[in-house]
PDB file of C-alpha atoms in Angstrom:
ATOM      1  CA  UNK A1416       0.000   0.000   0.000  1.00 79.00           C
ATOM      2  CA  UNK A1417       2.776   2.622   0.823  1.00 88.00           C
ATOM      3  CA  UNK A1418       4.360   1.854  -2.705  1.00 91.00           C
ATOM      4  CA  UNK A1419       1.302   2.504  -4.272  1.00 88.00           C
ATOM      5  CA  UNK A1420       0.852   5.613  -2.531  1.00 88.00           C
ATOM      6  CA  UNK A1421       4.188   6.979  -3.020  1.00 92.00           C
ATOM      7  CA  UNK A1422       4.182   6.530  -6.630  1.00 91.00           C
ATOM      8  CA  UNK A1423       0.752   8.120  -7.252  1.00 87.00           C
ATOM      9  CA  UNK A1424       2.079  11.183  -4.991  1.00 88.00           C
ATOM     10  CA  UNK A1425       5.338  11.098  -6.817  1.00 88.00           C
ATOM     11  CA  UNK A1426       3.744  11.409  -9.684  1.00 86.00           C
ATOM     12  CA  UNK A1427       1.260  13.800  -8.810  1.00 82.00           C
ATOM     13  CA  UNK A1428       3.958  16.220  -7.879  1.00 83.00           C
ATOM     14  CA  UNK A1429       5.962  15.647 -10.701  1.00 83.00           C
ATOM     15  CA  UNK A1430       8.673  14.032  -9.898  1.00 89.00           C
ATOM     16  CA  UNK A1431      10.863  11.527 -11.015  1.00 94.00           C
ATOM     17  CA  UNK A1432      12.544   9.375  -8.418  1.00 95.00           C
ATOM     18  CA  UNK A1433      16.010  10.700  -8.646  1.00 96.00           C
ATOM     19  CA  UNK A1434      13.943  14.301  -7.807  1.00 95.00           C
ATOM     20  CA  UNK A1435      12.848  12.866  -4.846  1.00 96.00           C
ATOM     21  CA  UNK A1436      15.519  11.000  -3.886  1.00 97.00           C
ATOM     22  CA  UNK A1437      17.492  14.109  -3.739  1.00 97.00           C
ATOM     23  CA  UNK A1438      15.045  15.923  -1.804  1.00 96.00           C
ATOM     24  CA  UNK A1439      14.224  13.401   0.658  1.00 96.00           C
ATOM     25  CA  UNK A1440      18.216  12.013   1.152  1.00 97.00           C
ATOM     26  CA  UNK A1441      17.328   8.563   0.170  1.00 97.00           C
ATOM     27  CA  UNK A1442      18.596   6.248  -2.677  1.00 96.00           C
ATOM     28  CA  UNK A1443      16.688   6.065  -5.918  1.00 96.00           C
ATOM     29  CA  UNK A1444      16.940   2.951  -5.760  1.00 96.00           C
ATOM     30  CA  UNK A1445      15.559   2.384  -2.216  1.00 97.00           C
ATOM     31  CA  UNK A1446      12.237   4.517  -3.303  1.00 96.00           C
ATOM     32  CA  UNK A1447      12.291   2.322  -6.095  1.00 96.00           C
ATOM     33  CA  UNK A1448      11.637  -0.331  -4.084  1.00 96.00           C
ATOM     34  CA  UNK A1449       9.648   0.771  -1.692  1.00 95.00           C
ATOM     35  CA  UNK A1450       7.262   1.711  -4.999  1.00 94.00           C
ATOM     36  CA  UNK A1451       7.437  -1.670  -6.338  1.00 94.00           C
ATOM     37  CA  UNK A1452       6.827  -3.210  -2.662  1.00 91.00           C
ATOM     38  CA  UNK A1453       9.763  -4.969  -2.735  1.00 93.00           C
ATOM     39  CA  UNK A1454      10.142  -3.159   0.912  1.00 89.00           C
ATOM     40  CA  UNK A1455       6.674  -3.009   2.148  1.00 84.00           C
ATOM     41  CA  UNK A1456       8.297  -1.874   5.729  1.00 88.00           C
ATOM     42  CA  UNK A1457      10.183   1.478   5.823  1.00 92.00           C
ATOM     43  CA  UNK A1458      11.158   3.032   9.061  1.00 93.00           C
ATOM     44  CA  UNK A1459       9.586   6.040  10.300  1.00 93.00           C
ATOM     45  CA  UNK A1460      12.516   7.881   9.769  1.00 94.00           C
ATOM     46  CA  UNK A1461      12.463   7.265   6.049  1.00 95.00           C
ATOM     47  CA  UNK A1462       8.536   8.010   5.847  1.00 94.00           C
ATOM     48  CA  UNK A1463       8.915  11.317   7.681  1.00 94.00           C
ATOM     49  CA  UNK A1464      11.762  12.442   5.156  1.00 96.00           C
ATOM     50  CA  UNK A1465       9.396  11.255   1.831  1.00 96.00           C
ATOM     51  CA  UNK A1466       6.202  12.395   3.438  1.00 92.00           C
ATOM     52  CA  UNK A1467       8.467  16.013   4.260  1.00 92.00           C
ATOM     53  CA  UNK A1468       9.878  15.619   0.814  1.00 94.00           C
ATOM     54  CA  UNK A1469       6.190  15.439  -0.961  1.00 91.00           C
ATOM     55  CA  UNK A1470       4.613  18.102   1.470  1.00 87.00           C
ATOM     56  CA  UNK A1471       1.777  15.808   2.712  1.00 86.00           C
ATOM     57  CA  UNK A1472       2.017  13.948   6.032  1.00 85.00           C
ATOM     58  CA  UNK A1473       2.612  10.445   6.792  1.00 87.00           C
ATOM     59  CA  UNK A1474      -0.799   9.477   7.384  1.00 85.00           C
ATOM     60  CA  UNK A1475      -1.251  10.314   3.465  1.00 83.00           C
ATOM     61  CA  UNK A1476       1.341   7.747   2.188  1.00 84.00           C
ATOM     62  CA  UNK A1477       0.452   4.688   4.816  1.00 85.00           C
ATOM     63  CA  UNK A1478      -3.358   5.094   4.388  1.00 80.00           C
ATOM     64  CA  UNK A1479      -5.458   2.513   2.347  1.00 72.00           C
ATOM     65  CA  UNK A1480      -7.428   4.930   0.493  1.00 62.00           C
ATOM     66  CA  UNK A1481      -8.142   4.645  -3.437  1.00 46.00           C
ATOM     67  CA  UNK A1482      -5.794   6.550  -5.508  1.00 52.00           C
ATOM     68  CA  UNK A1483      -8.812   9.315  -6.089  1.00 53.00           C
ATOM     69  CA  UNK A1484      -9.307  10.131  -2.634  1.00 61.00           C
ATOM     70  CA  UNK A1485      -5.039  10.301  -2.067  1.00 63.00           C
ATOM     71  CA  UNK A1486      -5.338  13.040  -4.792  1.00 65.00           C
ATOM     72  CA  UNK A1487      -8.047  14.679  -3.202  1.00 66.00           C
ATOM     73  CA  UNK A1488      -5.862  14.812   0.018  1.00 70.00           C
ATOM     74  CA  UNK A1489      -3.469  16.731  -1.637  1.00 72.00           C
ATOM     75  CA  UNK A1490      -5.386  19.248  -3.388  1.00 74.00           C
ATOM     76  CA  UNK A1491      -6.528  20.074  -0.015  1.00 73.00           C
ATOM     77  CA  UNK A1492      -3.193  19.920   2.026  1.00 73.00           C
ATOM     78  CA  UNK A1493      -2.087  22.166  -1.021  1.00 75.00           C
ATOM     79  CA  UNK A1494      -5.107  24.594  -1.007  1.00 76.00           C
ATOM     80  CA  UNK A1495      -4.466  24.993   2.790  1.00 73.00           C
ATOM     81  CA  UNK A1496      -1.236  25.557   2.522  1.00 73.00           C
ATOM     82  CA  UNK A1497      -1.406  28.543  -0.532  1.00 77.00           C
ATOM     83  CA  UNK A1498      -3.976  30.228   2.889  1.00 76.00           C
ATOM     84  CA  UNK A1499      -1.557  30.013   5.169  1.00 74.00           C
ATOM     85  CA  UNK A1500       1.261  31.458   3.138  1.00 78.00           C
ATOM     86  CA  UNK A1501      -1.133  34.729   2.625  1.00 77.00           C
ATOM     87  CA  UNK A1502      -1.020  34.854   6.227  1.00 77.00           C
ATOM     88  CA  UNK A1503      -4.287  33.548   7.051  1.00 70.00           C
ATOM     89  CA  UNK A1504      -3.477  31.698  10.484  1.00 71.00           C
ATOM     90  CA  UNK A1505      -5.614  28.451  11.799  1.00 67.00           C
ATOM     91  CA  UNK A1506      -8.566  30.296  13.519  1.00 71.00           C
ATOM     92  CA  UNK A1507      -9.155  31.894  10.094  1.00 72.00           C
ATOM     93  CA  UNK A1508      -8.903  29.025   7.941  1.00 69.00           C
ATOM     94  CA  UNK A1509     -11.380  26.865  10.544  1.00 71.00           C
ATOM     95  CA  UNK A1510     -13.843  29.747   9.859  1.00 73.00           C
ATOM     96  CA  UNK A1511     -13.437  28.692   5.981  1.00 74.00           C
ATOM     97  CA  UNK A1512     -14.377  25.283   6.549  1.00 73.00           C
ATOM     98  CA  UNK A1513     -17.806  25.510   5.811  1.00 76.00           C
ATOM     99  CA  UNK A1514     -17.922  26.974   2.710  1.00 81.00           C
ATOM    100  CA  UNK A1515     -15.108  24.311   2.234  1.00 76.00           C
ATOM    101  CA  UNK A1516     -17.083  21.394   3.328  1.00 79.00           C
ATOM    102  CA  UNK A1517     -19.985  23.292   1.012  1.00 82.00           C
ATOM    103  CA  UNK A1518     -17.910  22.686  -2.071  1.00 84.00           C
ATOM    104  CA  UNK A1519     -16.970  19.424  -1.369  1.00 81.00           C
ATOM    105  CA  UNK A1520     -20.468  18.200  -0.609  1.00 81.00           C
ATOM    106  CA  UNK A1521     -21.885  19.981  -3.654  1.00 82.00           C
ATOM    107  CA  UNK A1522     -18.914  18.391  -6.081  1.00 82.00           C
ATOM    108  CA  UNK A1523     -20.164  14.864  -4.249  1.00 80.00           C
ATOM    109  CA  UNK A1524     -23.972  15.765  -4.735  1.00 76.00           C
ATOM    110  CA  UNK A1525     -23.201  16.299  -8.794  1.00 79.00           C
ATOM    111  CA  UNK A1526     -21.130  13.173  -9.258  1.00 71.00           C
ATOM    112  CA  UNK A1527     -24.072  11.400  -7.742  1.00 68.00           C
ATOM    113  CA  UNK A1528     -26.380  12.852  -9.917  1.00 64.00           C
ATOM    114  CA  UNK A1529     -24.250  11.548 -12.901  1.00 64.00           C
ATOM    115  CA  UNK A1530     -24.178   8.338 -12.006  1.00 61.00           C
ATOM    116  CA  UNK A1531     -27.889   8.445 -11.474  1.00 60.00           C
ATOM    117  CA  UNK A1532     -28.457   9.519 -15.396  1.00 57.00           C
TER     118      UNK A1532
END
């Protein structure tokens, strides 16, 4: 599951597994395993320098979640992290939430209503 995970976040970010190697400090070809499950077991030392590397947390690249929903995480880590850097601080961002969860619910409502057609 973590292979799977890393590679879809890899991708998703763009890089190629020498880019992250060099920003997380591992060896290509230890990601490379790692992707191809050949080590299904990293330390938590080398999850918290990938998960650092790709900007989500570790939680993200251990979770068994379908590769949509890992995506999804992202956009969001991503979105909240573009408010913070315009200064908007925690309290302000929780007061967002509900238009957040608003948009979320509504893009959930229409993909129902596809499937329903």
């Amino acid at each position: 599951m973590i292979g799977k995970n890393l590679k879809k976040i890899r991708l998703v970010r763009g890089l190629s597994l020498s880019e992250l190697a060099e920003k997380s400090s591992i060896s290509k070809s230890y990601l490379s395993n790692i992707e191809r499950n050949l080590n299904e077991n990293p330390s938590i030392q080398v999850l918290e320098r990938i998960s650092k590397a790709l900007h989500v947390d570790i939680q993200t690249l251990v979770d068994n979640k379908t590769s949509t929903n890992v995506e999804m995480d992202i956009e969001w880590m991503d979105f909240i992290e573009e408010l913070r850097k315009f200064g908007n601080e925690k309290e302000k961002i929780q007061e967002l939430r509900s238009i957040i969860e608003f948009i979320k619910w509504r893009k959930e409502v229409s993909s129902t209503d596809r499937d329903l057609d």
